[in-house]
Amino acid sequence: MANNAIVLAGGQGKRMKTEAPKVLCEVLGEAMVGWVLDACEDAGLEKVCVIKGYKAEMLEEYLEKRENKADVTSVLQAEQLGTGHAVMQAKAFLSENKDGNTLVLNGDAPFIDAATINGALEQHISGGSAVTVVTAHIADPKGYGRIIRSESGLEAIVEHKDCTPEQLGIDEVNSGCYWFRTADLIEVLGEIKNNNAQGEYYLTDCIELLMAKGRKADAYASENPDVVLGANDRRALLELNNIARFDVIGRHLDNGVEFVCTDGVIIGKDVKIGCGTVIGANVELRGKTVIGSGCHIRTGCIIENCTIGNGVDLNYVQAYESVVEDNAKIGPFVQLRPDSHIMRGVKIGDFVEVKNSTVGEYTAVAHLTYVGDSDVGANVNFGCGVVTVNYNGEKKFRTTIGDNAFIGCNTNLVAPVKVGNGAYTAAGSTITKDVPDNALAIERGTTQIKENYGLRRLRHHCEKLEKARAQEKNKD
Ligand code: UD1
Ligand code: CA
């Protein structure tokens, strides 16, 4: 007996006015359907079948890129004829789990959580129900299916458009998330009709069909009213973003993270931040980013899928898919492109770009420098304006710099090239040969001094001016 899930994600979402399927609209940078899949996986469900429909190939591409923890497959619903019709497409998936239970949930309601999924399952199993609907009481039930309760559990779900004036007053609504005993669901799926206000096959009709057969239907009211919230248009999507944003910030506040203000602060739901770290204004932390404790993530940082150690100071830094170790100090106006590894105590200053490189402990790259495809040792000093010349228009090559090396200002290191331990390059040199340990490489024309050159130029200039003036006078 297994507990599997079906995620409904076939709808176009016309009111959202997007080219993609609606469920790919993002809340805090993660597709709504991704939130739903995460909740299923957090709840320990092993197999998930996603119903795709409108622009199915875009949803497929998303599912392929996602790091799925569960066994996630998808089935096509060629025409979108309603939520009941959507589940019918997963018949084969349901048949594999006839003895178990199946969770059906909407891909456009991102705030469903593992505690609700498992709480509802417990009640579903212990109550011996054929179906258990997850509900919540909300202030504005407009648009949602209303829950009609009976003495023993649930009597019906009535869609907003099909409600009587009295039913419109009910504030307990259907979240679109249900546990079914799989065999019971299979039995009634084929019996659903489309004789309603929308002409659709409503999944919610399963409840009355099951009850007519004498099976038990129940409702589980979630403690988290946000589980019902979905987005059918851009306004609702923005609202979901606002709710999620402050929810995430609240969680970090509880963990001892300091926010000076929350203006423009957007933190992804999976980001982890250590205690005592201070987050400035306009900071975006994305993806699987992990930040240690005692850091200063100052104004304007964007950090995506990075691991940041303890005591790190970032100021106007953009960092992607990179690692920054303890006590590094970086910024302002620095970009760390993917696969950069900045080790302990490194200092990186203004207008520096690092890409696919390791920068060793306590190395300093203070200003106006490009470090690309390089392996830099410890305690290296970069002068201003150093460039690792990694690309010849066709291929990329690596630069290696040993410990304690000193790279003079405006050095070009033409890769592939190695600068040894303790070696020096003279300012302005273009280095095309390897530099042995402790050597100095200098590549520079000899400075020539032309005495009184400036005075000769000045005299020439004055003579020209006098001539011009004399000509003007002659004209008068
Ligand atoms: C549904 C419920 C309603 C509940 C609400 C909660 C029904 C009949 N109504 O209404 O009681 O309060 O969710 O949000 O189920 N989908 C498909 N194929 C289809 C139609 C829809 O895959 O043919 C998918 C959509 O992509 C969406 C989900 O099913 O992710 C829900 O569909 P939607 O049309 O948004 O249902 P609601 O009208 O919101
Ligand atoms: Ca909806």
Coordinates of C-alpha atoms and ligand atoms in Angstrom, one line a residue:
M1 CA 0.0 0.0 0.0
A2 CA 1.4 3.3 -1.0
N3 CA 0.5 6.9 -0.8
N4 CA 0.9 8.7 -4.1
A5 CA -0.1 12.1 -5.5
I6 CA -1.6 13.6 -8.7
V7 CA -0.9 17.3 -9.3
L8 CA -3.3 19.1 -11.6
A9 CA -1.3 21.4 -13.9
G10 CA -3.0 21.3 -17.3
G11 CA -4.9 24.6 -17.2
Q12 CA -3.9 27.5 -19.4
G13 CA -4.9 30.2 -16.9
K14 CA -6.3 32.7 -19.4
R15 CA -6.7 35.4 -16.8
M16 CA -3.0 35.2 -16.0
K17 CA -2.1 36.3 -19.5
T18 CA 1.1 34.3 -19.7
E19 CA 2.6 32.4 -22.6
A20 CA 3.5 29.5 -20.3
P21 CA 1.2 27.2 -18.4
K22 CA -0.2 29.1 -15.4
V23 CA 1.4 26.7 -12.8
L24 CA 4.9 27.9 -14.0
C25 CA 4.1 31.4 -12.8
E26 CA 6.6 32.0 -10.0
V27 CA 6.2 32.9 -6.3
L28 CA 9.6 34.0 -4.8
G29 CA 11.4 32.8 -7.9
E30 CA 10.0 29.2 -7.8
A31 CA 7.2 28.0 -10.1
M32 CA 3.9 27.4 -8.2
V33 CA 3.9 23.7 -9.3
G34 CA 7.4 23.5 -7.7
W35 CA 6.1 24.6 -4.4
V36 CA 3.4 21.9 -4.6
L37 CA 5.9 19.2 -5.6
D38 CA 8.2 20.2 -2.7
A39 CA 5.3 19.8 -0.3
C40 CA 4.5 16.3 -1.6
E41 CA 8.2 15.4 -1.3
D42 CA 8.4 16.9 2.2
A43 CA 5.4 14.8 3.2
G44 CA 7.3 11.7 2.1
L45 CA 5.1 10.8 -0.9
E46 CA 7.1 8.6 -3.3
K47 CA 5.3 8.8 -6.6
V48 CA 3.8 11.9 -8.2
C49 CA 2.0 12.1 -11.5
V50 CA 1.7 15.7 -13.0
I51 CA -1.2 16.3 -15.3
K52 CA 0.0 18.5 -18.2
G53 CA -2.1 20.2 -20.9
Y54 CA -1.6 23.7 -22.1
K55 CA 2.0 24.1 -23.5
A56 CA 2.8 20.7 -22.1
E57 CA 6.4 20.8 -23.5
M58 CA 7.2 23.8 -21.2
L59 CA 6.1 21.9 -18.2
E60 CA 8.0 18.9 -19.2
E61 CA 11.2 21.0 -19.6
Y62 CA 10.6 22.4 -16.1
L63 CA 10.1 18.9 -14.6
E64 CA 13.3 17.6 -16.3
K65 CA 15.4 20.4 -14.9
R66 CA 14.0 20.1 -11.4
E67 CA 15.9 18.0 -8.9
N68 CA 13.1 15.6 -8.1
K69 CA 13.3 13.7 -4.8
A70 CA 10.1 11.7 -5.6
D71 CA 9.5 9.6 -8.7
V72 CA 7.8 12.4 -10.8
T73 CA 6.1 11.4 -14.1
S74 CA 3.6 13.3 -16.2
V75 CA 0.5 12.5 -18.3
L76 CA -1.0 14.6 -21.0
Q77 CA -4.6 16.0 -20.8
A78 CA -5.0 17.0 -24.5
E79 CA -8.1 19.1 -23.9
Q80 CA -8.8 20.8 -20.6
L81 CA -12.3 19.7 -19.7
G82 CA -12.1 20.2 -16.0
T83 CA -10.4 18.9 -12.8
G84 CA -12.3 15.6 -12.9
H85 CA -11.4 15.1 -16.5
A86 CA -7.8 15.8 -15.6
V87 CA -7.6 13.1 -13.0
M88 CA -9.2 10.6 -15.5
Q89 CA -6.1 10.9 -17.6
A90 CA -4.1 9.4 -14.8
K91 CA -6.0 6.1 -14.8
A92 CA -2.9 4.0 -15.4
F93 CA -1.1 5.7 -12.6
L94 CA -4.0 5.1 -10.2
S95 CA -4.3 1.4 -11.2
E96 CA -0.7 0.9 -10.0
N97 CA -1.7 1.8 -6.5
K98 CA -5.2 0.2 -6.1
D99 CA -4.7 -0.7 -2.5
G100 CA -3.4 2.7 -1.4
N101 CA -4.4 6.3 -1.2
T102 CA -4.0 9.0 -3.7
L103 CA -3.6 12.7 -2.9
V104 CA -5.0 15.0 -5.7
L105 CA -3.9 18.6 -5.5
N106 CA -4.0 21.8 -7.6
G107 CA -0.7 22.9 -9.1
D108 CA -1.7 26.6 -8.7
A109 CA -2.1 26.6 -4.9
P110 CA 1.6 26.8 -3.8
F111 CA 1.1 27.1 0.0
I112 CA 0.0 23.5 0.7
D113 CA 2.4 22.1 3.3
A114 CA 3.6 18.7 4.5
A115 CA 2.0 19.0 7.9
T116 CA -1.4 19.5 6.3
I117 CA -0.9 16.7 3.8
N118 CA 0.0 14.2 6.6
G119 CA -2.6 15.5 9.1
A120 CA -5.3 15.0 6.5
L121 CA -4.0 11.5 5.7
E122 CA -4.1 10.5 9.3
Q123 CA -7.7 11.6 9.7
H124 CA -8.5 10.0 6.3
I125 CA -7.2 6.6 7.3
S126 CA -8.3 6.5 10.9
G127 CA -11.8 7.7 9.9
G128 CA -12.1 5.0 7.2
S129 CA -13.0 7.6 4.6
A130 CA -13.2 7.2 0.9
V131 CA -12.3 10.9 0.4
T132 CA -11.0 13.6 2.8
V133 CA -11.0 17.1 1.5
V134 CA -8.5 19.7 2.8
T135 CA -10.4 22.9 3.7
A136 CA -9.8 26.2 5.5
H137 CA -11.8 29.0 6.8
I138 CA -11.0 32.2 5.0
A139 CA -12.1 35.9 5.1
D140 CA -12.8 36.2 1.4
P141 CA -14.2 32.9 0.0
K142 CA -15.1 34.4 -3.4
G143 CA -14.3 32.0 -6.3
Y144 CA -13.7 28.9 -4.1
G145 CA -15.8 25.8 -3.8
R146 CA -17.9 26.0 -0.6
I147 CA -17.8 23.1 1.9
I148 CA -21.2 21.8 2.9
R149 CA -20.7 19.9 6.1
S150 CA -22.9 17.0 7.4
E151 CA -23.1 15.6 10.9
S152 CA -20.7 12.8 10.2
G153 CA -18.3 14.7 7.9
L154 CA -18.9 16.2 4.5
E155 CA -22.0 16.5 2.4
A156 CA -20.9 18.3 -0.7
I157 CA -18.7 20.9 -2.3
V158 CA -20.5 23.5 -4.3
E159 CA -18.6 25.6 -6.8
H160 CA -18.9 29.4 -6.4
K161 CA -20.8 29.8 -9.7
D162 CA -23.3 27.1 -8.6
C163 CA -23.9 28.4 -5.1
T164 CA -27.3 29.5 -3.7
P165 CA -27.2 33.0 -2.0
E166 CA -27.2 31.2 1.3
Q167 CA -24.3 28.9 0.3
L168 CA -22.2 31.9 -0.8
G169 CA -22.1 32.9 2.9
I170 CA -20.1 29.8 3.9
D171 CA -16.5 30.7 4.7
E172 CA -15.1 27.2 4.8
V173 CA -13.7 26.4 1.3
N174 CA -12.2 23.6 -0.7
S175 CA -8.4 23.9 -1.1
G176 CA -8.4 21.7 -4.2
C177 CA -6.4 19.1 -2.2
Y178 CA -8.0 15.7 -1.4
W179 CA -7.0 12.3 -0.1
F180 CA -8.9 9.5 -1.9
R181 CA -8.9 5.8 -1.3
T182 CA -7.5 5.0 -4.8
A183 CA -10.0 2.2 -5.5
D184 CA -12.9 4.4 -4.6
L185 CA -11.6 7.2 -6.8
I186 CA -11.2 4.9 -9.8
E187 CA -14.8 3.6 -9.3
V188 CA -16.5 7.0 -9.5
L189 CA -14.2 8.9 -11.9
G190 CA -16.1 7.5 -15.0
E191 CA -19.4 8.6 -13.5
I192 CA -18.7 12.3 -13.3
K193 CA -20.9 14.4 -15.6
N194 CA -20.4 17.9 -17.0
N195 CA -24.0 19.3 -16.4
N196 CA -23.0 22.4 -14.4
A197 CA -22.6 26.1 -14.9
Q198 CA -19.2 25.7 -16.6
G199 CA -19.9 22.6 -18.6
E200 CA -16.8 21.0 -17.0
Y201 CA -16.1 17.6 -15.4
Y202 CA -15.7 18.6 -11.7
L203 CA -13.5 16.4 -9.5
T204 CA -15.6 17.7 -6.6
D205 CA -18.6 15.7 -7.9
C206 CA -16.7 12.6 -6.7
I207 CA -17.9 13.4 -3.2
E208 CA -21.6 13.1 -3.9
L209 CA -21.1 10.0 -6.1
L210 CA -19.1 8.3 -3.3
M211 CA -21.7 9.2 -0.7
A212 CA -24.5 7.9 -2.9
K213 CA -22.6 4.5 -2.7
G214 CA -22.6 4.7 1.1
R215 CA -18.9 5.6 1.4
K216 CA -17.7 8.1 3.9
A217 CA -16.6 11.6 2.9
D218 CA -14.8 13.8 5.4
A219 CA -13.2 17.3 5.5
Y220 CA -10.0 18.2 7.2
A221 CA -9.7 21.9 8.2
S222 CA -6.0 23.0 7.9
E223 CA -4.5 25.2 10.6
N224 CA -2.8 27.1 7.8
P225 CA -5.5 29.1 6.0
D226 CA -3.0 29.9 3.2
V227 CA -3.2 26.3 1.9
V228 CA -6.2 27.3 -0.1
L229 CA -4.7 30.4 -1.7
G230 CA -4.3 30.1 -5.4
A231 CA -3.6 32.5 -8.2
N232 CA -5.8 32.9 -11.3
D233 CA -4.5 36.3 -12.3
R234 CA -1.5 38.6 -11.9
R235 CA -3.0 40.5 -8.9
A236 CA -3.5 37.2 -7.0
L237 CA 0.1 36.2 -8.0
L238 CA 1.5 39.4 -6.6
E239 CA -0.5 38.8 -3.4
L240 CA 0.9 35.3 -3.1
N241 CA 4.4 36.8 -3.5
N242 CA 3.8 39.3 -0.7
I243 CA 2.4 36.7 1.6
A244 CA 5.4 34.3 0.9
R245 CA 7.9 37.1 1.2
F246 CA 6.9 38.1 4.7
D247 CA 6.4 34.5 5.7
V248 CA 10.0 33.7 4.8
I249 CA 11.4 36.8 6.4
G250 CA 9.4 36.1 9.6
R251 CA 10.9 32.6 9.8
H252 CA 14.4 34.1 9.6
L253 CA 13.6 36.7 12.2
D254 CA 12.6 33.8 14.5
N255 CA 16.0 32.2 13.8
G256 CA 17.9 35.3 14.9
V257 CA 18.6 36.9 11.5
E258 CA 18.6 40.7 11.6
F259 CA 16.8 42.9 9.1
V260 CA 17.4 46.6 9.2
C261 CA 14.4 47.0 7.0
T262 CA 12.6 44.7 4.6
D263 CA 12.3 47.1 1.6
G264 CA 13.2 45.2 -1.6
V265 CA 14.3 42.1 0.4
I266 CA 13.3 38.9 -1.4
I267 CA 14.4 35.6 0.0
G268 CA 13.7 32.3 -1.7
K269 CA 11.8 29.7 0.4
D270 CA 14.7 27.2 0.5
V271 CA 17.4 29.8 1.5
K272 CA 19.2 29.1 4.9
I273 CA 20.7 31.9 7.0
G274 CA 22.7 31.6 10.2
C275 CA 22.0 33.4 13.4
G276 CA 23.3 37.0 13.8
T277 CA 23.6 37.6 10.1
V278 CA 22.5 41.1 9.1
I279 CA 20.5 41.5 5.8
G280 CA 20.4 45.0 4.3
A281 CA 17.9 46.6 2.0
N282 CA 17.3 45.4 -1.6
V283 CA 19.0 42.1 -1.0
E284 CA 17.8 39.1 -3.1
L285 CA 18.8 35.6 -1.9
R286 CA 17.8 32.9 -4.4
G287 CA 17.6 29.2 -5.0
K288 CA 19.5 26.9 -2.6
T289 CA 21.7 29.6 -1.1
V290 CA 23.1 28.9 2.3
I291 CA 24.6 31.7 4.4
G292 CA 26.5 31.2 7.7
S293 CA 26.2 33.2 10.9
G294 CA 27.6 36.6 11.7
C295 CA 27.6 37.8 8.1
H296 CA 26.8 41.2 6.7
I297 CA 24.9 40.9 3.5
R298 CA 24.7 44.6 2.7
T299 CA 22.5 46.7 0.4
G300 CA 22.0 45.5 -3.2
C301 CA 23.4 42.0 -3.1
I302 CA 22.0 39.3 -5.3
I303 CA 23.1 35.8 -4.3
E304 CA 21.9 32.7 -6.2
N305 CA 22.7 29.1 -5.3
C306 CA 25.8 30.0 -3.3
T307 CA 27.3 28.7 -0.1
I308 CA 28.6 31.5 2.1
G309 CA 30.6 30.8 5.2
N310 CA 30.5 32.6 8.6
G311 CA 31.6 36.2 9.2
V312 CA 31.5 37.1 5.5
D313 CA 30.9 40.7 4.4
L314 CA 29.3 41.3 1.1
N315 CA 28.5 44.7 -0.3
Y316 CA 26.8 45.2 -3.6
V317 CA 27.9 41.8 -4.7
Q318 CA 26.2 39.6 -7.4
A319 CA 27.2 36.0 -6.9
Y320 CA 26.0 32.9 -8.8
E321 CA 26.6 29.2 -8.1
S322 CA 29.7 29.9 -6.1
V323 CA 31.3 29.3 -2.7
V324 CA 32.6 32.0 -0.3
E325 CA 34.5 30.8 2.8
D326 CA 34.6 32.4 6.3
N327 CA 35.6 36.0 6.8
A328 CA 36.0 36.9 3.2
K329 CA 35.2 40.6 2.5
I330 CA 33.8 41.3 -1.0
G331 CA 32.6 44.5 -2.7
P332 CA 31.3 46.9 -3.6
F333 CA 30.3 46.2 -7.2
V334 CA 31.8 42.7 -7.6
Q335 CA 30.4 39.9 -9.6
L336 CA 31.2 36.2 -8.8
R337 CA 30.1 34.2 -11.8
P338 CA 29.5 30.4 -11.6
D339 CA 32.0 28.1 -10.1
S340 CA 34.0 30.6 -8.2
H341 CA 35.5 29.4 -4.9
I342 CA 36.6 32.3 -2.7
M343 CA 38.6 30.9 0.3
R344 CA 38.9 32.1 3.8
G345 CA 39.9 35.7 4.6
V346 CA 40.1 36.8 0.9
K347 CA 39.5 40.5 0.1
I348 CA 38.0 41.5 -3.2
G349 CA 37.4 45.2 -3.9
D350 CA 35.5 47.3 -6.3
F351 CA 34.8 46.4 -10.0
V352 CA 36.3 42.9 -9.8
E353 CA 34.8 39.9 -11.7
V354 CA 35.7 36.3 -10.9
K355 CA 34.6 33.4 -13.0
N356 CA 35.2 29.6 -12.7
S357 CA 38.2 30.2 -10.5
T358 CA 39.7 29.4 -7.1
V359 CA 41.1 32.3 -5.0
G360 CA 43.3 31.1 -2.2
E361 CA 43.2 32.1 1.5
Y362 CA 44.0 35.8 2.3
T363 CA 44.6 36.7 -1.3
A364 CA 43.7 40.4 -2.1
V365 CA 42.2 41.5 -5.4
A366 CA 41.5 45.1 -4.5
H367 CA 40.3 46.8 -7.7
L368 CA 39.4 46.6 -11.4
T369 CA 40.4 43.1 -12.1
Y370 CA 39.2 40.1 -14.1
V371 CA 40.0 36.6 -12.7
G372 CA 38.6 34.0 -15.1
D373 CA 39.4 30.3 -15.4
S374 CA 42.2 30.6 -12.8
D375 CA 43.7 28.8 -9.8
V376 CA 45.1 31.4 -7.5
G377 CA 47.1 30.4 -4.4
A378 CA 47.1 31.9 -0.9
N379 CA 48.4 35.4 0.1
V380 CA 48.6 36.6 -3.5
N381 CA 48.4 40.3 -4.1
F382 CA 46.8 41.6 -7.3
G383 CA 47.5 45.2 -8.3
C384 CA 44.9 47.4 -9.9
G385 CA 43.7 46.4 -13.3
V386 CA 45.0 42.8 -13.7
V387 CA 43.4 40.7 -16.5
T388 CA 43.7 37.0 -16.9
V389 CA 43.5 36.7 -20.7
N390 CA 41.6 33.4 -20.8
Y391 CA 40.0 33.4 -24.3
N392 CA 41.6 33.5 -27.7
G393 CA 38.3 33.8 -29.6
E394 CA 38.0 30.1 -29.9
K395 CA 39.1 28.3 -26.7
K396 CA 39.4 29.1 -23.0
F397 CA 42.6 28.4 -21.1
R398 CA 43.6 28.4 -17.4
T399 CA 45.9 30.7 -15.4
T400 CA 47.7 29.3 -12.4
I401 CA 49.2 31.6 -9.7
G402 CA 51.3 30.2 -6.8
D403 CA 51.2 31.2 -3.2
N404 CA 52.6 34.6 -2.1
A405 CA 52.9 35.8 -5.7
F406 CA 52.6 39.5 -6.5
I407 CA 50.9 40.5 -9.7
G408 CA 51.7 44.1 -10.6
C409 CA 49.2 46.7 -11.8
N410 CA 47.8 46.3 -15.3
T411 CA 49.4 42.9 -15.8
N412 CA 47.9 40.7 -18.6
L413 CA 48.3 37.0 -17.9
V414 CA 47.9 35.4 -21.2
A415 CA 46.6 31.8 -20.5
P416 CA 47.7 29.1 -20.5
V417 CA 50.3 30.5 -18.2
K418 CA 51.7 29.8 -14.7
V419 CA 53.1 32.3 -12.2
G420 CA 55.2 30.4 -9.6
N421 CA 55.2 30.7 -5.8
G422 CA 56.5 34.0 -4.6
A423 CA 57.0 35.3 -8.2
Y424 CA 56.5 38.9 -9.3
T425 CA 55.2 40.4 -12.4
A426 CA 56.1 44.0 -13.1
A427 CA 53.3 46.6 -13.6
G428 CA 52.1 46.9 -17.2
S429 CA 53.6 43.5 -18.3
T430 CA 51.9 41.2 -20.7
I431 CA 53.0 37.7 -19.5
T432 CA 53.0 35.0 -22.1
K433 CA 55.6 32.6 -20.6
D434 CA 55.5 30.7 -17.3
V435 CA 57.3 32.6 -14.4
P436 CA 59.4 30.4 -12.2
D437 CA 59.1 30.5 -8.4
N438 CA 60.4 33.7 -6.8
A439 CA 61.4 35.2 -10.2
L440 CA 60.3 38.6 -11.6
A441 CA 58.8 38.8 -15.0
I442 CA 59.0 42.2 -16.7
E443 CA 57.8 42.9 -20.2
R444 CA 58.1 46.6 -20.9
G445 CA 59.8 49.0 -23.3
T446 CA 62.6 51.2 -21.8
T447 CA 61.4 54.6 -20.7
Q448 CA 63.0 57.3 -22.8
I449 CA 63.3 60.9 -21.4
K450 CA 63.2 63.8 -23.9
E451 CA 64.3 66.9 -21.9
N452 CA 62.3 70.2 -22.4
Y453 CA 59.8 68.5 -24.8
G454 CA 57.0 70.3 -23.1
L455 CA 58.6 73.7 -23.6
R456 CA 59.2 73.1 -27.3
R457 CA 55.5 72.2 -27.7
L458 CA 54.4 75.3 -25.8
R459 CA 56.6 77.6 -28.0
H460 CA 55.2 76.0 -31.2
H461 CA 51.6 76.6 -29.9
C462 CA 52.3 80.3 -29.0
E463 CA 53.8 80.9 -32.4
K464 CA 50.7 79.5 -34.2
L465 CA 48.4 81.7 -32.0
E466 CA 50.4 84.9 -32.9
K467 CA 50.3 84.1 -36.6
A468 CA 46.5 83.6 -36.5
R469 CA 46.0 86.9 -34.6
A470 CA 48.1 88.8 -37.2
Q471 CA 46.0 87.4 -40.0
E472 CA 42.8 88.5 -38.3
K473 CA 44.2 92.1 -38.0
N474 CA 45.2 92.3 -41.6
K475 CA 41.6 91.4 -42.6
D476 CA 40.2 94.4 -40.5
Ligands
UD1_1 C1 -10.9 24.3 -7.9 C2 -12.0 23.5 -7.2 C3 -12.6 24.4 -6.1 C4 -11.5 24.9 -5.2 C5 -10.3 25.5 -6.0 C6 -9.2 25.8 -5.0 C7 -13.0 22.1 -8.9 C8 -14.2 21.8 -9.7 N1 -13.0 23.2 -8.2 O1 -11.5 25.4 -8.6 O2 -13.6 23.8 -5.4 O3 -12.0 25.8 -4.2 O4 -9.9 24.7 -7.0 O5 -8.2 26.5 -5.7 O6 -12.2 21.2 -8.8 N2 -6.7 21.8 -14.3 C9 -6.3 20.8 -15.2 N3 -7.1 20.5 -16.2 C10 -8.4 21.0 -16.4 C11 -8.8 22.0 -15.4 C12 -7.9 22.4 -14.4 O7 -5.2 20.3 -15.1 O8 -9.1 20.6 -17.3 C13 -5.7 22.2 -13.3 C14 -5.4 23.7 -13.3 O9 -4.2 23.8 -14.1 C15 -5.2 24.1 -11.9 C16 -6.1 23.1 -11.1 O10 -6.4 22.1 -12.0 O11 -3.9 23.9 -11.5 C17 -7.3 23.8 -10.6 O12 -8.1 24.2 -11.7 P1 -8.9 25.6 -11.7 O13 -9.6 25.7 -13.0 O14 -8.0 26.7 -11.3 O15 -9.9 25.3 -10.6 P2 -10.7 26.3 -9.7 O16 -11.8 27.0 -10.5 O17 -9.7 27.2 -9.0
CA2 CA -7.6 27.8 -9.3

